[in-house]
Short mmCIF file of C-alpha atoms in Angstrom, two decimals:
data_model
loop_
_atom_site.label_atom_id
_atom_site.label_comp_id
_atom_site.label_asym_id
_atom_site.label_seq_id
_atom_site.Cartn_x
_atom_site.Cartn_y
_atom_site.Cartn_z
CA UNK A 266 15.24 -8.29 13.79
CA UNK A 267 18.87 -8.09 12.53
CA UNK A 268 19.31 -5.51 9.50
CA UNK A 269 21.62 -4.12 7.04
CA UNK A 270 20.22 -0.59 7.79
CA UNK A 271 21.04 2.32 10.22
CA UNK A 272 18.38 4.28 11.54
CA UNK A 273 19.03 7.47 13.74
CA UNK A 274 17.71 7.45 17.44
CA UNK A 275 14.83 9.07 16.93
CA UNK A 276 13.64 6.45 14.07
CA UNK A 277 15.17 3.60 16.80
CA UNK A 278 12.55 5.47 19.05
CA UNK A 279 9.86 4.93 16.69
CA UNK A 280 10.39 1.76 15.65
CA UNK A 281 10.85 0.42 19.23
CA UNK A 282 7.28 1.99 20.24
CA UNK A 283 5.72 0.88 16.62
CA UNK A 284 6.88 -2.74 17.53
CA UNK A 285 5.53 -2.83 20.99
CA UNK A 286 2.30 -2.00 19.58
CA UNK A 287 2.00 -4.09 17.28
CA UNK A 288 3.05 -7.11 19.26
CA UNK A 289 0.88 -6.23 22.11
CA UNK A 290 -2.22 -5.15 20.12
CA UNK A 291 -2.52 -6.31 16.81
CA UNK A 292 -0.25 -9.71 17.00
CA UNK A 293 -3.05 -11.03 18.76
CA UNK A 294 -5.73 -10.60 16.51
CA UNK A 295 -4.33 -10.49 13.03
CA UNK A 296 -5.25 -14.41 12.56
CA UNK A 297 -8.98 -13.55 13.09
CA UNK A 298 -8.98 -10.95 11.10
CA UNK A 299 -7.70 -12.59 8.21
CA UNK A 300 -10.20 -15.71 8.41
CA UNK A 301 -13.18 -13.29 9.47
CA UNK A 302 -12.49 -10.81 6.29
CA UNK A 303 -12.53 -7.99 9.19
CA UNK A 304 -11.46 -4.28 9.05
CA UNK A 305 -9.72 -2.56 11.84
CA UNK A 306 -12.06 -1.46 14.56
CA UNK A 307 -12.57 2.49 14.21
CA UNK A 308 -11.13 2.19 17.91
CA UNK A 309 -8.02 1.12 16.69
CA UNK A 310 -7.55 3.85 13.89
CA UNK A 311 -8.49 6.22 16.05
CA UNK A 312 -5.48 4.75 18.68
CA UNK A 313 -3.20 5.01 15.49
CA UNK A 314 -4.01 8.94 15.31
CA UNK A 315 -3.75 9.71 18.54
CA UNK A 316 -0.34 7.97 18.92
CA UNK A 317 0.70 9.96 16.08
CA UNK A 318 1.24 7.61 13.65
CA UNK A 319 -1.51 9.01 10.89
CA UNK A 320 -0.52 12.46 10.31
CA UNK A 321 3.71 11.63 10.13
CA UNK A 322 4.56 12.61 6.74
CA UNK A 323 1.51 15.66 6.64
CA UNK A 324 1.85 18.62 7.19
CA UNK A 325 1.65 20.43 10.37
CA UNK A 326 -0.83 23.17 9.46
CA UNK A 327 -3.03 20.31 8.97
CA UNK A 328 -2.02 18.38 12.47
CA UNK A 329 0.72 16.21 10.72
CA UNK A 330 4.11 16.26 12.05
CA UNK A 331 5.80 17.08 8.62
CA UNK A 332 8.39 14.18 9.37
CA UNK A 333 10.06 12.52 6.20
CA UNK A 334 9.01 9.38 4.30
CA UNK A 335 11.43 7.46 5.56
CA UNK A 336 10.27 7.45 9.28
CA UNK A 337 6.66 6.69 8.22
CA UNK A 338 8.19 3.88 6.23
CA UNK A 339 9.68 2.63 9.58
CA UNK A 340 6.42 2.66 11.14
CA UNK A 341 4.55 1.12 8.41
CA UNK A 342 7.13 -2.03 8.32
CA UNK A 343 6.82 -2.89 12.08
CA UNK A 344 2.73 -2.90 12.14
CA UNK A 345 2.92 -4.95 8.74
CA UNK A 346 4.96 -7.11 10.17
CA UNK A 347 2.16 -8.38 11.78
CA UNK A 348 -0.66 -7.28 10.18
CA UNK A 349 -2.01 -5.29 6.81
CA UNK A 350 -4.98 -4.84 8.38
CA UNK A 351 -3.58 -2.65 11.39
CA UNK A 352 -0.94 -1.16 8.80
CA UNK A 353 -3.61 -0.27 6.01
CA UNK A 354 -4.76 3.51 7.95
CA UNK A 355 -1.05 4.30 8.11
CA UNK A 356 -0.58 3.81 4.49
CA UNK A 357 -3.07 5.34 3.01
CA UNK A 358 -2.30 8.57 5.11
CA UNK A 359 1.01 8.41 5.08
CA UNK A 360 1.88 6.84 1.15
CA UNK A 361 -0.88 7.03 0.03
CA UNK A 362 -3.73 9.37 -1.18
CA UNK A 363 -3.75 11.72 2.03
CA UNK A 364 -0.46 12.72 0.24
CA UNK A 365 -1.90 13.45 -3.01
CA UNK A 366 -4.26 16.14 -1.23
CA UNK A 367 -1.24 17.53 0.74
CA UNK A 368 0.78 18.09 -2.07
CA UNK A 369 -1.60 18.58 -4.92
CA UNK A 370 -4.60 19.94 -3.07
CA UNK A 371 -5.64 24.18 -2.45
CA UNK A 372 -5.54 25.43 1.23
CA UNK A 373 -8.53 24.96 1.87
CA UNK A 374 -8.40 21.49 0.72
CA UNK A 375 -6.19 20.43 2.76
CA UNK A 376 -7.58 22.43 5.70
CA UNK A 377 -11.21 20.32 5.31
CA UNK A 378 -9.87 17.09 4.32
CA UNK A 379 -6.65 15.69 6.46
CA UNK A 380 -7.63 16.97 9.89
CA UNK A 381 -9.85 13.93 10.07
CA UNK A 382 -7.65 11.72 9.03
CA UNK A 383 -4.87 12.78 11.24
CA UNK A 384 -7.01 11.94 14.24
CA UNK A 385 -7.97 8.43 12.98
CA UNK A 386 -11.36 9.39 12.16
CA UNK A 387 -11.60 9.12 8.45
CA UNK A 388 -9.81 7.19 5.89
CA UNK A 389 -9.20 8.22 2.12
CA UNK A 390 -8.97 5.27 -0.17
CA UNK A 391 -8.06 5.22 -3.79
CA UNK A 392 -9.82 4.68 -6.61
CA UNK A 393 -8.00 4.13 -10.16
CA UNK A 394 -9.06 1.10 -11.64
CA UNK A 395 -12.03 0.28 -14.26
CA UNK A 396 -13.48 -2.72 -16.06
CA UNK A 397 -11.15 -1.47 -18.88
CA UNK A 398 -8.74 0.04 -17.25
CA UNK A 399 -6.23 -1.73 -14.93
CA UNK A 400 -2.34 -1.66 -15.87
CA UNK A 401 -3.99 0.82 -19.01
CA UNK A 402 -5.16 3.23 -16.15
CA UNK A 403 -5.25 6.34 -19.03
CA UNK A 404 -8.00 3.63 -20.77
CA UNK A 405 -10.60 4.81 -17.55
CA UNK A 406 -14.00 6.24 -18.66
CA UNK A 407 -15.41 7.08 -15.68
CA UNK A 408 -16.57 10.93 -16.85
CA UNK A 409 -17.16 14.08 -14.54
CA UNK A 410 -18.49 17.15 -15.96
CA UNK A 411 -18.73 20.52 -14.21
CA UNK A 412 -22.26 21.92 -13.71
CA UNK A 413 -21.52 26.08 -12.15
CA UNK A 414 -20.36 25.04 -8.64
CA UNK A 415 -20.48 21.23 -8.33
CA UNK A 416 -19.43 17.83 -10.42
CA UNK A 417 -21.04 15.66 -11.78
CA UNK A 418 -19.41 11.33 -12.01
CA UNK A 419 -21.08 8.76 -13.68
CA UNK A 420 -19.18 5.36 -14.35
CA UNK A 421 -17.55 2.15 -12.57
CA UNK A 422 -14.62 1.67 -10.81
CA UNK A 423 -12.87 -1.76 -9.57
CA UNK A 424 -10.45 -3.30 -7.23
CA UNK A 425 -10.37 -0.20 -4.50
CA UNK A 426 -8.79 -1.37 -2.09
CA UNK A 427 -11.00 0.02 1.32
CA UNK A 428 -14.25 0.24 -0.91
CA UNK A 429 -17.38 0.42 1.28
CA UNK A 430 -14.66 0.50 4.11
CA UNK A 431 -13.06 3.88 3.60
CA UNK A 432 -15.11 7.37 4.38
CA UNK A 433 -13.64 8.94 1.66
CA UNK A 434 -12.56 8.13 -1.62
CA UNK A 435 -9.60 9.97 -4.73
CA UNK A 436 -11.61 9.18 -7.51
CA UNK A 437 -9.39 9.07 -11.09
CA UNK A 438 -12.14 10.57 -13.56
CA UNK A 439 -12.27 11.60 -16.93
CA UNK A 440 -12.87 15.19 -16.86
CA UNK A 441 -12.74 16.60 -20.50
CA UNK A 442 -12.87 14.44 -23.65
CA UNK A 443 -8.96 14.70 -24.14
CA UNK A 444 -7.59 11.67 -24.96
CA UNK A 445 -5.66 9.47 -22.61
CA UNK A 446 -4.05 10.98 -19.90
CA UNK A 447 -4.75 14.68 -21.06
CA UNK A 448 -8.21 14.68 -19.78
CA UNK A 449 -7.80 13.06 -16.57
CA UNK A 450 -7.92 14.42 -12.99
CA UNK A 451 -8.89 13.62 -9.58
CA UNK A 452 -12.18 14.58 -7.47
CA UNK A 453 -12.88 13.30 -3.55
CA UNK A 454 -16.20 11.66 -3.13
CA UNK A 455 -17.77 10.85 0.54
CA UNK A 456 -18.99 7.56 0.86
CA UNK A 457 -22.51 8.44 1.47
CA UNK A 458 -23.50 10.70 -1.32
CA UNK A 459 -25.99 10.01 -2.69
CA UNK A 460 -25.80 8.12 -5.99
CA UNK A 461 -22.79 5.96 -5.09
CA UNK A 462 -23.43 2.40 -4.36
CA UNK A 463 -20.79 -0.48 -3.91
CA UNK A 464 -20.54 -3.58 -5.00
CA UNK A 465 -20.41 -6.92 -2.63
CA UNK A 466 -16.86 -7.50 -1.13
CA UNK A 467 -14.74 -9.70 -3.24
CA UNK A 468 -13.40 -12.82 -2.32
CA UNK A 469 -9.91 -12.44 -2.66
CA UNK A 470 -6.68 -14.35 -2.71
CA UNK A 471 -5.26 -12.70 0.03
CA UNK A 472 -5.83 -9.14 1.74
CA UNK A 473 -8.57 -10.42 4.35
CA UNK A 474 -9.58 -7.77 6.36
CA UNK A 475 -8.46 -4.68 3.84
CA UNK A 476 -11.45 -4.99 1.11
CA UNK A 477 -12.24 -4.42 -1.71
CA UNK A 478 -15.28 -3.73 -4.20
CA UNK A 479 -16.39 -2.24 -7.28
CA UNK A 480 -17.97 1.46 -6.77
CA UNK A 481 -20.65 2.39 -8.94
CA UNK A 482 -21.45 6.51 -9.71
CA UNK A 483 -25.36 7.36 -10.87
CA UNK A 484 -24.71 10.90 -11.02
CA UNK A 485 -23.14 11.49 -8.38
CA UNK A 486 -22.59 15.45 -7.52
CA UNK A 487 -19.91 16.85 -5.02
CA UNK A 488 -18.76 20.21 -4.56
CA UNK A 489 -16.44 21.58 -7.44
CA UNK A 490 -14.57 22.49 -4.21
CA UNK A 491 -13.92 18.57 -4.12
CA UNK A 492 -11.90 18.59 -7.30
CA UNK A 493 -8.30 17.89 -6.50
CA UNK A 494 -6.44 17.88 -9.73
CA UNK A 495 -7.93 19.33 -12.83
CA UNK A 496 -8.09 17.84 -16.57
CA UNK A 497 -4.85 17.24 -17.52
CA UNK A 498 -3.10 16.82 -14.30
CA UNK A 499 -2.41 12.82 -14.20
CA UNK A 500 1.43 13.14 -14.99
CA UNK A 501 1.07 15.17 -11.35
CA UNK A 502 -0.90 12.52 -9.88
CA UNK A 503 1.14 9.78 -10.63
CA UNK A 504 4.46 11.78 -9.62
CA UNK A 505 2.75 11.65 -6.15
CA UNK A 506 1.90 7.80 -6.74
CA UNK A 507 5.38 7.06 -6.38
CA UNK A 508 5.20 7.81 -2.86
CA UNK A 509 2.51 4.82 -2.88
CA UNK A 510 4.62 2.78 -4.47
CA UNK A 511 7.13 3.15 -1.59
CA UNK A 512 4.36 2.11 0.92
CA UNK A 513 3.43 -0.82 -1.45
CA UNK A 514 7.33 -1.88 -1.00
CA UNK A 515 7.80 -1.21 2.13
CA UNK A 516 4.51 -4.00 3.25
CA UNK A 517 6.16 -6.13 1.04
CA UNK A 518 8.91 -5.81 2.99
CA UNK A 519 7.33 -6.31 5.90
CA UNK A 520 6.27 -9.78 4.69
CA UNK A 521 9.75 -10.93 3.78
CA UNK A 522 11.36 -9.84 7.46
CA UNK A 523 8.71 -11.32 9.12
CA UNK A 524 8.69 -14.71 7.33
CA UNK A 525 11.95 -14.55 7.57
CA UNK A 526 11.69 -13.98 10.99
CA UNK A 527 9.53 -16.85 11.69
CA UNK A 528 11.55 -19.14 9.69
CA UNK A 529 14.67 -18.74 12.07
CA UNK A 530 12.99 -19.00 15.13
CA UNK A 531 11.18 -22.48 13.08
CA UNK A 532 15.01 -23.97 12.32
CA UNK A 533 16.62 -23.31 15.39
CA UNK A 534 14.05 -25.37 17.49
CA UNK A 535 12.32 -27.53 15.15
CA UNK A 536 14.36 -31.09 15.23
CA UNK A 537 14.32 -33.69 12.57
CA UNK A 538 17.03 -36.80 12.44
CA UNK A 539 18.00 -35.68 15.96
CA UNK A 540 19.15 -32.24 14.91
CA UNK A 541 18.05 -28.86 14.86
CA UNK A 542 17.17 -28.75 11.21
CA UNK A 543 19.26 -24.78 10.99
CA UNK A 544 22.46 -27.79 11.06
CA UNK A 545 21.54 -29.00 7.51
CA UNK A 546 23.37 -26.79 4.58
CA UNK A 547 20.24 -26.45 2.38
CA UNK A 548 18.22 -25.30 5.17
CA UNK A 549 21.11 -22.53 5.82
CA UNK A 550 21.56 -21.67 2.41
CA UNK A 551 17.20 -20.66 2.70
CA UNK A 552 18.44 -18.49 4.99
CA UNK A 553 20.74 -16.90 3.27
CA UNK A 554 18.85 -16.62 -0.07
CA UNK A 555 16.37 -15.03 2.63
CA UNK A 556 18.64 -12.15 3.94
CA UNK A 557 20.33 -11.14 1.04
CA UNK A 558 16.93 -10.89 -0.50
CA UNK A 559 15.61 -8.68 2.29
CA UNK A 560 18.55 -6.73 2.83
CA UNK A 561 18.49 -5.69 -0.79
CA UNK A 562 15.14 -5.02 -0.90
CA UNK A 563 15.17 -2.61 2.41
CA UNK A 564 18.16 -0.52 0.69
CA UNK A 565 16.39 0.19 -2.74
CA UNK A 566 13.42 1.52 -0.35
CA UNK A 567 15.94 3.22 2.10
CA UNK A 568 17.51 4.92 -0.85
CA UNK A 569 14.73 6.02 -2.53
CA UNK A 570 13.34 7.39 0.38
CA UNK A 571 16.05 9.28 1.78
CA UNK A 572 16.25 10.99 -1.66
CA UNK A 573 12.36 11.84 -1.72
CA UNK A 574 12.58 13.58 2.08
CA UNK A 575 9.16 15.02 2.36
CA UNK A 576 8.42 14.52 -1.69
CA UNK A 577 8.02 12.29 -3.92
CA UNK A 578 10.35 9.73 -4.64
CA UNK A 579 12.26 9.88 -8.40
CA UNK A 580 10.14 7.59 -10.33
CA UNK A 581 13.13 5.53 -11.21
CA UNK A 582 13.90 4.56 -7.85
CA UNK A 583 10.32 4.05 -6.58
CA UNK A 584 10.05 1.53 -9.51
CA UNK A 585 13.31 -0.64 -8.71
CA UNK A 586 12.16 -0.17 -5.13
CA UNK A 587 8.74 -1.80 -5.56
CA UNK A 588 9.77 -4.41 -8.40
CA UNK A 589 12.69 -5.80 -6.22
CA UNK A 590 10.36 -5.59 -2.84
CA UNK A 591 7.15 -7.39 -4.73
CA UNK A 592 9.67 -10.18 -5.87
CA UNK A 593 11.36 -10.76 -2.70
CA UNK A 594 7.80 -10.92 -0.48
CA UNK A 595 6.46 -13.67 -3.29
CA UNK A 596 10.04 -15.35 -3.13
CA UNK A 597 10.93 -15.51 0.66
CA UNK A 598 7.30 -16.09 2.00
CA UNK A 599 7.61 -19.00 -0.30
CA UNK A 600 10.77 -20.45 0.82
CA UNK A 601 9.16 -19.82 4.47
CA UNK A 602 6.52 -22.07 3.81
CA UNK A 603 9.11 -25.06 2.51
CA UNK A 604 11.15 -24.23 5.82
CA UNK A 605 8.08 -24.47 7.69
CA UNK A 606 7.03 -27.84 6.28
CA UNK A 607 3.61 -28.94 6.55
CA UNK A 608 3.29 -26.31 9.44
CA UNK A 609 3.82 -23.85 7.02
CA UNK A 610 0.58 -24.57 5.09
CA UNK A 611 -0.64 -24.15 8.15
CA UNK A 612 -3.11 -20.84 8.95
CA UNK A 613 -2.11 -20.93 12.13
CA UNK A 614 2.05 -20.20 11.49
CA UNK A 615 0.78 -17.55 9.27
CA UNK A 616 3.61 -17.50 6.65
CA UNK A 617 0.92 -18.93 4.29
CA UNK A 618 -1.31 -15.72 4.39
CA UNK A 619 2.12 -13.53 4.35
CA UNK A 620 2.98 -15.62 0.94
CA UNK A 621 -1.12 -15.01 -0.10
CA UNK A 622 -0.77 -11.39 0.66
CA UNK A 623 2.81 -11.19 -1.32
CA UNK A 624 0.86 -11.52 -4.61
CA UNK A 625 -1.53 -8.79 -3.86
CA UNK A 626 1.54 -6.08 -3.23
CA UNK A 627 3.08 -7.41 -6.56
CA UNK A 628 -0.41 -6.58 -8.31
CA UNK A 629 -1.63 -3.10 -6.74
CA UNK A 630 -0.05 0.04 -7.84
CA UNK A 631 1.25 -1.68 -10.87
CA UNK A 632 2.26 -4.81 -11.46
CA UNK A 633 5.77 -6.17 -11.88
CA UNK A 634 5.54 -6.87 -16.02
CA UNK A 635 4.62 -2.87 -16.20
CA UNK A 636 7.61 -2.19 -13.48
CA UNK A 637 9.87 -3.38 -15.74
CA UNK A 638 8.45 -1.44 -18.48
CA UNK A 639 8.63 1.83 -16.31
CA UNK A 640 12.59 1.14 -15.08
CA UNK A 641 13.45 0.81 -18.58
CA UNK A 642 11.45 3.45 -20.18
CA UNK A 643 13.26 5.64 -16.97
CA UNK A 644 16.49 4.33 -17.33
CA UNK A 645 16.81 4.66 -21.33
CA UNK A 646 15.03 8.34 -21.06
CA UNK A 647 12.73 6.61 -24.03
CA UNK A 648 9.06 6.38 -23.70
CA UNK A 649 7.61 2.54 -25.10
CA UNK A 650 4.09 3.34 -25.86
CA UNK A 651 1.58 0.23 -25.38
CA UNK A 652 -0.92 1.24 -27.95
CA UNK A 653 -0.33 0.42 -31.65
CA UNK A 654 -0.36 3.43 -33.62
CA UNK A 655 -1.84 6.34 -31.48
CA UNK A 656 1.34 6.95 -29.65
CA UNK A 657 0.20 7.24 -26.42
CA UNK A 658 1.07 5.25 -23.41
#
């Protein structure tokens, strides 16, 4: 992989041994998991922990190694590059809601809840979206009330990513009868508690192998201890989110560099009219629609993540970041399939389920329509509230 970014030699490190890894493990199986709808084998997360690769971006009281976002974004790219499936652990701890609970969560919290997932023996999924509440996530009527020591969630959730797959779960409730975002925090629920039930697993576009279900809550009750972020704490939640929205980039990413990939190792050897087709111009100007793409999507996510260190990216940048990254995956997996030819529609040259999987990134953690509405509403220091008359977002 050729690249318009610099990485330091202990990133080069990490990338190199990321890379191996994935070629030599993961390459080999990410066809079959894609047609078989399979998760990573608990083996396999538990390889990602004990390599290290889980607990990056954590903290160290916790077993993390406290590095920045940056390097985990490193790591993330090269096991997406041939895989989601094998990348999925390593972004939900690293981008994802493991973060929430190391930033947001109590002591003890944090203590309890990320040891496990450090050593690749629990993941913590995320769970936002209702019925009624998708891109209008303050909309979400899932309620939890607090009974002396322990809380109480009845409702619905959809599309969470990991559901029935994960071992724990962020749940977005509605904890007081604020309105909008004022009464809305965050509580962990365990996958077997009782009351919680899931849905079948949806058939989906693309994202074979992740999951994903509706989660149902008949009184469910979990320890008040559980609560992560009180009513009224969503603007703090979805600071935090932005580091997600990195992770969502950065496996977009990972979609465009390796269709592009492919796609260059395709024109140099594939012949047509006696020629390597890389010798006709339209086939080189793909290419280069391809890099510049690319390369201008890794330096929004470079940038914003070199700014963030061990925080959250500015919301800002996490939004150009994802937006151009979401457009670029869609675009150059796209082009990779007309490069390709009829091999390209092809399951077995894979840049068809890269292109299928493009359109999930550009949907989770916001879509591109409300990306644009958050880089302008950022940029112009205005807030452009969706809902007539009530003035709320």
């Amino acid at each position: 992989m050729k690249s318009v970014t610099s990485y330091d030699q202990a990133q080069l490190d990490l990338q190199s041994m990321v890379s191996e890894l994935a070629a030599d493990v993961y390459a080999p199986r990410a066809r079959t998991w894609d047609e078989q709808c399979e998760p990573l084998p608990p083996a396999e997360r538990r390889r990602l922990g004990e390599l290290g690769l889980l607990g990056m971006t954590l903290s160290e009281e916790v077993g993390g190694s406290g590095r920045p976002l940056v390097d985990a974004l490193v790591a993330l790219e090269e096991l997406a590059k041939v895989s989601p499936v094998a990348a999925w652990p390593v972004f939900e701890a690293c981008t994802g809601p493991a973060r929430v609970i190391d930033l947001l969560g109590t002591e003890e919290q944090r203590t309890n809840l990320l040891p496990p997932v450090v050593a690749g023996e629990q993941t913590i999924a995320v769970s936002i979206s209702e019925a009624e509440a998708g891109s209008a996530a303050t909309d979400l009527s899932t309620k939890a009330r607090v009974e002396g020591d322990v809380v109480v969630i009845n409702g619905a959730k959809r599309w969470c990513s990991g559901a029935g797959h994960a071992e724990q779960y962020l749940v977005y409730v509605r904890i007081s009868d604020a309105r909008g975002a004022s009464g809305i925090g965050a509580v962990i629920v365990h996958k077997d508690v009782p009351g919680l039930t899931f849905g079948p697993q949806e058939s989906l576009m693309g994202f074979h192998g992740i999951g994903s279900a509706d989660m149902f809550f008949d009184d469910v009750r979990v320890p008040l201890s559980n609560l992560i972020v009180g009513a009224g704490g969503f603007a703090e939640l979805f600071r935090v989110f932005s580091i997600e929205r990195l992770g969502n980039a950065t496996m977009a990413l990972a979609i465009g560099q390796a269709a592009l990939d492919r796609s260059v190792a395709h024109v140099k050897t594939r012949v047509q009219f006696g020629r390597p087709i890389a010798d006709f111009q339209l086939v080189q100007g793909a290419i280069a629609d391809m890099v510049t793409q690319v390369s201008a999507a890794r330096l929004l996510i470079r940038a914003a993540a070199e700014k963030a260190g061990r925080g959250a990216p500015n919301a800002l940048d996490a939004s150009v970041a994802k937006y151009s990254a979401n457009l670029m995956a869609k675009s150059v997996s796209d082009l990779a399939i007309q490069l390709h030819g009829g091999y390209g529609y092809s399951a077995e040259y894979e840049v068809e389920r890269m292109h299928r999987d493009s359109h999930g990134w550009a949907l989770a953690g916001g879509t591109l329509n409300m990306q644009r509405v958050r880089i302008a509403s950022e940029y112009l220091a205005q807030r452009f509230p969706q809902r007539t008359g009530t003035g709320e977002s």
